[in-house]
PDB file of C-alpha atoms in Angstrom:
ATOM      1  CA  UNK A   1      92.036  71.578 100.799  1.00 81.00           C
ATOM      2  CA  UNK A   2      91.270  72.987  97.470  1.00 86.00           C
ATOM      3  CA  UNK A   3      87.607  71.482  97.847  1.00 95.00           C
ATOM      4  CA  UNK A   4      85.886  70.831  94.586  1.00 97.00           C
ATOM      5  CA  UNK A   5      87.125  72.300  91.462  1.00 97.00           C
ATOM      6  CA  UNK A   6      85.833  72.925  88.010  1.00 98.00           C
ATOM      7  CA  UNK A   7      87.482  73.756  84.825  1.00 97.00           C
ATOM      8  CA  UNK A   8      86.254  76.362  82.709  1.00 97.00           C
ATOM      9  CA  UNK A   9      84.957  78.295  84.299  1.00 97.00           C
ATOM     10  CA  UNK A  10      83.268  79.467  80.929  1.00 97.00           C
ATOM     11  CA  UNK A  11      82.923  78.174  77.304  1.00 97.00           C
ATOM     12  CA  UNK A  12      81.587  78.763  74.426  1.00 97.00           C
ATOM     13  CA  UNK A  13      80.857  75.916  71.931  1.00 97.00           C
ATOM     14  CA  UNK A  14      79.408  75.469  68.213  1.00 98.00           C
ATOM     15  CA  UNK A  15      76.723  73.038  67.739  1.00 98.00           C
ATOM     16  CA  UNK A  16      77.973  69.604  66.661  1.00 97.00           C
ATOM     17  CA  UNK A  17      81.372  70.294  68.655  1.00 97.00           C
ATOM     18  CA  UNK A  18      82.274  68.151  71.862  1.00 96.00           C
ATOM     19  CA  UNK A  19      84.128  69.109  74.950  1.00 96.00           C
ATOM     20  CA  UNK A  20      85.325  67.783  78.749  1.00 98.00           C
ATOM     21  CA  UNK A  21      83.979  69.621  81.622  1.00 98.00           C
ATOM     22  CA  UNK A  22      86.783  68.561  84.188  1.00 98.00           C
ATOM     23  CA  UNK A  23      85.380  68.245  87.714  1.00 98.00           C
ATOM     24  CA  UNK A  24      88.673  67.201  90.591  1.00 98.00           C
ATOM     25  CA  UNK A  25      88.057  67.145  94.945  1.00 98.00           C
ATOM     26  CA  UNK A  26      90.748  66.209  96.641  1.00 96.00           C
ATOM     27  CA  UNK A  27      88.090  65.547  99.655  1.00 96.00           C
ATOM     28  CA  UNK A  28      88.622  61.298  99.339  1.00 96.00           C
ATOM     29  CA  UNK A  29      84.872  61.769  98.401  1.00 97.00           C
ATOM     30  CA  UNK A  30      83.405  58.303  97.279  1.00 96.00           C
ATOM     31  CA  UNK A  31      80.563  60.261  95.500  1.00 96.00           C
ATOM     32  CA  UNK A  32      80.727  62.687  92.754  1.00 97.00           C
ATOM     33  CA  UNK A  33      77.285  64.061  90.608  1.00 97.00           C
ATOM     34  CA  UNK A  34      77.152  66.285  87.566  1.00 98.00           C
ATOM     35  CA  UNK A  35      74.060  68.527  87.573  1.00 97.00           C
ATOM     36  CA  UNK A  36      72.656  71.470  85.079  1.00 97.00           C
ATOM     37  CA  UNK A  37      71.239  74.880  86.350  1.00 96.00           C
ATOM     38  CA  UNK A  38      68.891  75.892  84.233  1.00 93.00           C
ATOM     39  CA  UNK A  39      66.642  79.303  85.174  1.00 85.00           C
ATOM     40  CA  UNK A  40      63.624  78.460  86.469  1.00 79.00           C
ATOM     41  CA  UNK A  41      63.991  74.923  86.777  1.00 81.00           C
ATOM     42  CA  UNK A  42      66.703  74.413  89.737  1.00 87.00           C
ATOM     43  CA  UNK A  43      69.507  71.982  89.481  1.00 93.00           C
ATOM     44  CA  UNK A  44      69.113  68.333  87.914  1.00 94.00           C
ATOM     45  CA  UNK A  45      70.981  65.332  87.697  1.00 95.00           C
ATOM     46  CA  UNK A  46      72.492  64.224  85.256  1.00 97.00           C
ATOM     47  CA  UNK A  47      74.946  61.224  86.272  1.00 97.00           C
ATOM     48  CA  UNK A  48      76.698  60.159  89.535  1.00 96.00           C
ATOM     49  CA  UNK A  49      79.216  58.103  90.478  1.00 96.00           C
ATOM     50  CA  UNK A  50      79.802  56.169  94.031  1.00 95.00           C
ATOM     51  CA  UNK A  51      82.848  55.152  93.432  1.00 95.00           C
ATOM     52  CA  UNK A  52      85.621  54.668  90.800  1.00 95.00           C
ATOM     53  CA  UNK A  53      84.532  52.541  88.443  1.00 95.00           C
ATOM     54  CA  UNK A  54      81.201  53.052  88.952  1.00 96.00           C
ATOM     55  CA  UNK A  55      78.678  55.451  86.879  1.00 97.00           C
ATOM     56  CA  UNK A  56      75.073  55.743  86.559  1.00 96.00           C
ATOM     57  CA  UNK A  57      72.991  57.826  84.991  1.00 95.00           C
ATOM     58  CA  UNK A  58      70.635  60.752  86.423  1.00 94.00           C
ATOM     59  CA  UNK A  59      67.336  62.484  85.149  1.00 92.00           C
ATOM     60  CA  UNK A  60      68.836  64.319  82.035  1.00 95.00           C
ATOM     61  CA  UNK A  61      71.415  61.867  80.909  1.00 96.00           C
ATOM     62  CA  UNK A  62      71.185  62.026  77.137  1.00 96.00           C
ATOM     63  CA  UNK A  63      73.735  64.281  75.326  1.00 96.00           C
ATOM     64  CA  UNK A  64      76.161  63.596  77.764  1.00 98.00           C
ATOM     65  CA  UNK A  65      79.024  60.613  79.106  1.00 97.00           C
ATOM     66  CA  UNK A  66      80.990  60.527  82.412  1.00 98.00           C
ATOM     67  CA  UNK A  67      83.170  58.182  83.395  1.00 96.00           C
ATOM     68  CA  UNK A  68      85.173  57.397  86.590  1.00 97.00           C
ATOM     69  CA  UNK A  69      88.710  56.024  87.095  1.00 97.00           C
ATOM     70  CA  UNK A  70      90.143  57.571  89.942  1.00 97.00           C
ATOM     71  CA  UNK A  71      88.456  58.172  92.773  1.00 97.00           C
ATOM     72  CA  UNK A  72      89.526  62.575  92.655  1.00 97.00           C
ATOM     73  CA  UNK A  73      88.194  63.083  89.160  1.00 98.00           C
ATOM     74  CA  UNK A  74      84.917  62.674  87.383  1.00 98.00           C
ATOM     75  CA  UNK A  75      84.747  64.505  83.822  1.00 98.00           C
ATOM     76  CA  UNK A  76      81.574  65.335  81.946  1.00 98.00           C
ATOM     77  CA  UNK A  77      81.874  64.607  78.049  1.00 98.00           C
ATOM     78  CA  UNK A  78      79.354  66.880  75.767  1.00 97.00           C
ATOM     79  CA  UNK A  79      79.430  64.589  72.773  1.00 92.00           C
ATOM     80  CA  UNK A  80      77.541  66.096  70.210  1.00 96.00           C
ATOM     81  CA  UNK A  81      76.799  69.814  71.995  1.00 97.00           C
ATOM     82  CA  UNK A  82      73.517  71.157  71.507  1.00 97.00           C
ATOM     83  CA  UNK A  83      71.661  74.718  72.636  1.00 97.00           C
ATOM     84  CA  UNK A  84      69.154  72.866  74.238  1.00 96.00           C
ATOM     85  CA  UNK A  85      72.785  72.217  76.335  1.00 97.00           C
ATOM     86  CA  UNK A  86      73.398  75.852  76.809  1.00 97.00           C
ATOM     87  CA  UNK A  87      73.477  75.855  81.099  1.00 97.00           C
ATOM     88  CA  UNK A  88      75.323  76.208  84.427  1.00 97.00           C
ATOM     89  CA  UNK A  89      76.851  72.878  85.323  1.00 98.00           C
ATOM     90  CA  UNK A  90      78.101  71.936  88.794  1.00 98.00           C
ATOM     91  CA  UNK A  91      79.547  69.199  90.083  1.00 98.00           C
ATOM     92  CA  UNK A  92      79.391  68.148  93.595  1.00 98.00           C
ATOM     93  CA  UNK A  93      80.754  65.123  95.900  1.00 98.00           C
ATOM     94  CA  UNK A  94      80.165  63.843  99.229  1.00 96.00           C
ATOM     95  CA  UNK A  95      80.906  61.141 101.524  1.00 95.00           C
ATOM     96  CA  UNK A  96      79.375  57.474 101.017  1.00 90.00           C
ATOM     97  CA  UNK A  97      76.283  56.922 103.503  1.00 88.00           C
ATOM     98  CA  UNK A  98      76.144  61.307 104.133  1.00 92.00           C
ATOM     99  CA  UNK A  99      74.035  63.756 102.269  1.00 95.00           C
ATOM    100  CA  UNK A 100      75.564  66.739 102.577  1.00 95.00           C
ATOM    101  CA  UNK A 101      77.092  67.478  98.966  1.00 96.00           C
ATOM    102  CA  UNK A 102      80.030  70.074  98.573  1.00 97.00           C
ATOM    103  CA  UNK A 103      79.918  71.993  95.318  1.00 97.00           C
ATOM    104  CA  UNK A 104      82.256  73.537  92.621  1.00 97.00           C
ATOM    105  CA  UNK A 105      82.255  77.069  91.879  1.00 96.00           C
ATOM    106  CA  UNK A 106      80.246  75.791  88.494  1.00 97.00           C
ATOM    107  CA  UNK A 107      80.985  76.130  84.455  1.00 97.00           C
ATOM    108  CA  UNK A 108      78.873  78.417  82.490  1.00 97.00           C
ATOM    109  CA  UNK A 109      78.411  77.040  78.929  1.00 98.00           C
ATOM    110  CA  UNK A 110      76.659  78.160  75.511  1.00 97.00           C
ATOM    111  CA  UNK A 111      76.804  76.206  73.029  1.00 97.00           C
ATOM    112  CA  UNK A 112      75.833  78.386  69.702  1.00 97.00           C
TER     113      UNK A 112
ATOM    114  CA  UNK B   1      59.937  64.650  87.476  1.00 61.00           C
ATOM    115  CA  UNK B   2      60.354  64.368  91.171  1.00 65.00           C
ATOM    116  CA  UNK B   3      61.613  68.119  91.180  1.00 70.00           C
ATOM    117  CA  UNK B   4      60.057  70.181  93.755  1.00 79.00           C
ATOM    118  CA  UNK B   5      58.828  73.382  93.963  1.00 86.00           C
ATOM    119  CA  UNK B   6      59.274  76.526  95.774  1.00 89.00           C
ATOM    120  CA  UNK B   7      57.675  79.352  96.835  1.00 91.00           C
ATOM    121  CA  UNK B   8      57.744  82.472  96.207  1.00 94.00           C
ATOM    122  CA  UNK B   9      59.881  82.453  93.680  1.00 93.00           C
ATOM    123  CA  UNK B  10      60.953  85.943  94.735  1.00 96.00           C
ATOM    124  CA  UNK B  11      61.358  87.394  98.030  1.00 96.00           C
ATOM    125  CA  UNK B  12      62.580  90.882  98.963  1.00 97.00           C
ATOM    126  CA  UNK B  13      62.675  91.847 102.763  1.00 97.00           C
ATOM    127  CA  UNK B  14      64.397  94.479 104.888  1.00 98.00           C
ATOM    128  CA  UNK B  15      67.567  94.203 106.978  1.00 98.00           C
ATOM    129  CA  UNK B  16      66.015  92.835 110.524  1.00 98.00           C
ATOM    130  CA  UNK B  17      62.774  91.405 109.262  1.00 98.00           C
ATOM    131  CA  UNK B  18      61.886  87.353 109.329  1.00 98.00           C
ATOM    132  CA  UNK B  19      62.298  85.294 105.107  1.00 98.00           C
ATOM    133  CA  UNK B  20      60.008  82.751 104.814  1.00 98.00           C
ATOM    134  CA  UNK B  21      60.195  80.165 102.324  1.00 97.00           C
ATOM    135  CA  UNK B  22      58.578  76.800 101.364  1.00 97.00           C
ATOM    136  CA  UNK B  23      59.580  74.139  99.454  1.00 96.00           C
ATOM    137  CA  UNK B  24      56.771  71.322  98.333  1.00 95.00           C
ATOM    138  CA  UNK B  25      58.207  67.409  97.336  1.00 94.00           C
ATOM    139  CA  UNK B  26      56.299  64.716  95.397  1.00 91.00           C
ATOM    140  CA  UNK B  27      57.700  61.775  96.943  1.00 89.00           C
ATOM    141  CA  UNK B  28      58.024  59.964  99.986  1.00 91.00           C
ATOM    142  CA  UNK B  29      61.762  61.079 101.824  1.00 93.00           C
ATOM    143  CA  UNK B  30      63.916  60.199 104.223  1.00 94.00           C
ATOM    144  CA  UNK B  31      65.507  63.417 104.830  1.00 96.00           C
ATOM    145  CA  UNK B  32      65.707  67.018 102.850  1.00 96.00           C
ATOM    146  CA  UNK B  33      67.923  69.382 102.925  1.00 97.00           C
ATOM    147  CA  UNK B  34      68.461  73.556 102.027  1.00 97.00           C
ATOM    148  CA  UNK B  35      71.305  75.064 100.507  1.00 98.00           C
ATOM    149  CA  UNK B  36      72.201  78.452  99.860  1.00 98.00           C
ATOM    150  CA  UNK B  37      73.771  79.665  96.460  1.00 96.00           C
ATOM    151  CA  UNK B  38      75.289  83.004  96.213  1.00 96.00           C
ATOM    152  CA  UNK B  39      75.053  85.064  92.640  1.00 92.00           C
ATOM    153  CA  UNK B  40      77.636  82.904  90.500  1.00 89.00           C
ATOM    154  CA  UNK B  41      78.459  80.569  93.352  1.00 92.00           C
ATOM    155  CA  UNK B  42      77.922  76.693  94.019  1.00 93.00           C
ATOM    156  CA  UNK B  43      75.354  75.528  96.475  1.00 96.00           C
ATOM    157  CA  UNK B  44      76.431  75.252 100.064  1.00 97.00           C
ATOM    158  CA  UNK B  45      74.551  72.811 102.843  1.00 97.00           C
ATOM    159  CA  UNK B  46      72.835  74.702 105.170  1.00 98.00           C
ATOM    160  CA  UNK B  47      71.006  72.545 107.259  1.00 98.00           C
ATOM    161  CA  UNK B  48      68.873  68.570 106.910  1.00 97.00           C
ATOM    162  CA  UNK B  49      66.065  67.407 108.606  1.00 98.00           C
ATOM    163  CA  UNK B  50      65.264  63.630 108.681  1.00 97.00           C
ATOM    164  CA  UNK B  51      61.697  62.788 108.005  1.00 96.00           C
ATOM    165  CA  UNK B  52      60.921  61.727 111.744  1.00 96.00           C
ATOM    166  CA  UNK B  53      62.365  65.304 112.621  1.00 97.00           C
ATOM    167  CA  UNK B  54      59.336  67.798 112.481  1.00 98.00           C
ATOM    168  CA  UNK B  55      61.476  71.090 113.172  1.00 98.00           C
ATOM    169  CA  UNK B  56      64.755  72.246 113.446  1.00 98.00           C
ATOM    170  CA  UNK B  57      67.224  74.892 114.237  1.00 97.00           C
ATOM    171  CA  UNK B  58      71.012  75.745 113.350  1.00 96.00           C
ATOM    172  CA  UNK B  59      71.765  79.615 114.546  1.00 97.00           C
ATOM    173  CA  UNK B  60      69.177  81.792 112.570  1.00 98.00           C
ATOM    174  CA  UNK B  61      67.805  78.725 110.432  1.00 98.00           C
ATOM    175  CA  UNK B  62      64.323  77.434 111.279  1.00 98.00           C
ATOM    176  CA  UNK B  63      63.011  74.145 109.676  1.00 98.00           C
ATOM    177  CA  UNK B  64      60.199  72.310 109.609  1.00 98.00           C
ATOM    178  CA  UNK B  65      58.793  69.345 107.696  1.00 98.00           C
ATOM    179  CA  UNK B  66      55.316  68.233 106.978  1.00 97.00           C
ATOM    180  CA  UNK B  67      55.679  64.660 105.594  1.00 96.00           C
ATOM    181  CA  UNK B  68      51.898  64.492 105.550  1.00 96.00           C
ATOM    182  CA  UNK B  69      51.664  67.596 103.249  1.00 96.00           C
ATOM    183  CA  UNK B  70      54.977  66.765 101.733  1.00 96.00           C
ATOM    184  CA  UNK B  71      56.230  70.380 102.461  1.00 97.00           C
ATOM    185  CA  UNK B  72      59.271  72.132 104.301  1.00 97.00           C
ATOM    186  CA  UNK B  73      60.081  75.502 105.304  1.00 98.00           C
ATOM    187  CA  UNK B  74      62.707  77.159 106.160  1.00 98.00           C
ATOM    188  CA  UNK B  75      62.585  80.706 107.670  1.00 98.00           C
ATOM    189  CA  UNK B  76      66.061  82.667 108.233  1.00 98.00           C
ATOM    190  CA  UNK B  77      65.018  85.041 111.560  1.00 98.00           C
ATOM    191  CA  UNK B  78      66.456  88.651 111.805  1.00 98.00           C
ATOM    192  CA  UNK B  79      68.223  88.591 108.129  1.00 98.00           C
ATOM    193  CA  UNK B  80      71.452  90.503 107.175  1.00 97.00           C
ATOM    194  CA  UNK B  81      71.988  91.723 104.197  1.00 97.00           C
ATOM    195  CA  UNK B  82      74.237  89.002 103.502  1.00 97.00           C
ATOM    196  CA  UNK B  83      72.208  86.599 103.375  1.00 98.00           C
ATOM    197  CA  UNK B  84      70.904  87.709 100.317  1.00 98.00           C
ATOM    198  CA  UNK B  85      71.311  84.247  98.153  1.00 97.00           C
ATOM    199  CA  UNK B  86      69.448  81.703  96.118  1.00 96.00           C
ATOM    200  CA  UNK B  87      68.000  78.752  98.401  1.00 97.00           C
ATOM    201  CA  UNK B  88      67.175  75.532  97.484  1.00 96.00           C
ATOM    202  CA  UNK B  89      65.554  72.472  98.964  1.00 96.00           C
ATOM    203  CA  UNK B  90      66.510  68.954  97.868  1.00 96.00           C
ATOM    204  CA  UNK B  91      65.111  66.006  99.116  1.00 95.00           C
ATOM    205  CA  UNK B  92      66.535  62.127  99.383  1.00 93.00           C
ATOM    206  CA  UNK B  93      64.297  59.083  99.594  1.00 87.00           C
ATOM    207  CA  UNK B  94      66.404  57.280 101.006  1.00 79.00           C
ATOM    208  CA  UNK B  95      67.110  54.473  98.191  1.00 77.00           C
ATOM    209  CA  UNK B  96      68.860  54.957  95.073  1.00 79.00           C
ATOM    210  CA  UNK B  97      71.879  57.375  95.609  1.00 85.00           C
ATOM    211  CA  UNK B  98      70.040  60.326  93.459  1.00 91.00           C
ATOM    212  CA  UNK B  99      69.077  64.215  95.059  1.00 93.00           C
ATOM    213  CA  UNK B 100      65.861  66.478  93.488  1.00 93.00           C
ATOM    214  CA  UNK B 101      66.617  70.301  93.939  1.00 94.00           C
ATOM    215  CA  UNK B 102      63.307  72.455  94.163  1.00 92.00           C
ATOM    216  CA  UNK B 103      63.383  75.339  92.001  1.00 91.00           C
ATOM    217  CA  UNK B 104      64.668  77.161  94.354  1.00 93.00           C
ATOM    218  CA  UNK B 105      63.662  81.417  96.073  1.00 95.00           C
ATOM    219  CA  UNK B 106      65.713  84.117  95.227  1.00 96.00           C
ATOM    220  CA  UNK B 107      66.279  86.367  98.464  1.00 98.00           C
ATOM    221  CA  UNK B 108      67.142  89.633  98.553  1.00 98.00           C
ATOM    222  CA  UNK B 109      67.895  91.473 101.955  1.00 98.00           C
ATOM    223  CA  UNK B 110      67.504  95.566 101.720  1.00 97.00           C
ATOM    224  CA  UNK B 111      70.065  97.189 104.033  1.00 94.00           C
TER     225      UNK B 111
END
């Protein structure tokens, strides 16, 4: 199993220009989160997903759209990107009704 | 927020010695959990303790949980120095399907 992978690994953006952060497990995880590292302030959540089909949105939402039609991939749109977007984002997935979350390797992004 | 907190932020020990670190929540849980994140890594589960569990143990991992003083700890006994990492707390509450990392201790483990 390849586990959960994310593509870039890095990018560099202008302000104003959009982008997919592609997040794929091949785990048959019902779950899948996005979540920003920022220094200092630990991971947060920014959407989730239990199951294709089915988004919601996490503590730092704005900025950013997910959706959810298979149940391997959940992408992370940057609409409009920002530096306030600048960040390490991982994505993560787990089993319905467990806790334990398994995590990409991350995507470094700086948006300029 | 319902981010917690963790303390120290820092922590530098030598090969052999005890790391001690605490993690504080704001809510009420039903279980929390540490990870460990190597430099440039993703987080990896270390180890979960339910909220009627008040300590413990997987190999050199010690927890304990103070749902009265809404704190954790986790202390790593005889470190290596590869278990020099980033660890993180996160806590569930046990509705809603959402996780709140701490701000997690850096660890670093002198040979």
């Amino acid at each position: 199993n390849a586990g959960v992978t994310q593509t870039p690994k890095f990018q560099v953006l202008k302000t104003g220009q959009s982008m997919t952060l592609q997040c794929a497990q091949d785990m048959n995880h019902e779950y899948m989160s996005w979540y920003r590292q920022d220094p200092g302030m630990g991971l947060r959540l920014i959407h989730y997903s239990v199951g294709a089909g089915i988004t919601d949105q996490g503590e730092v939402p704005n900025g950013y759209n997910v959706s959810r039609s298979t149940t391997e991939d959940f992408p992370l749109r940057l609409l409009s990107a920002a530096p306030s977007q600048t960040s390490v984002y991982f994505c993560a997935s787990k089993y319905r009704g467990t806790y334990e979350q398994y995590f990409g390797p991350g995507t470094r992004l700086t948006v300029t | 927020s319902q981010q917690g907190e963790e303390d120290p932020q820092a922590l530098s020990i030598q090969e052999g010695e005890n790391a001690t670190m605490n993690c504080s929540y704001k809510t009420s849980i039903n279980n929390l959990q540490w990870y460990r994140q190597n430099s440039g890594r993703g987080l990896v589960h270390l180890i979960l303790i339910r909220s009627n569990e008040r300590e413990k143990h997987s190999g050199r991992l010690r927890v304990t949980l103070d749902t009265s003083k809404k704190s954790s700890s986790l202390l790593i006994t005889a470190s290596r120095a590869a278990d020099t990492a980033s660890y993180f707390c996160a806590t569930y509450a046990g509705t809603g399907n959402q996780f709140y990392f701490g701000t997690g201790t850096s660890l670093t483990v002198i040979p």
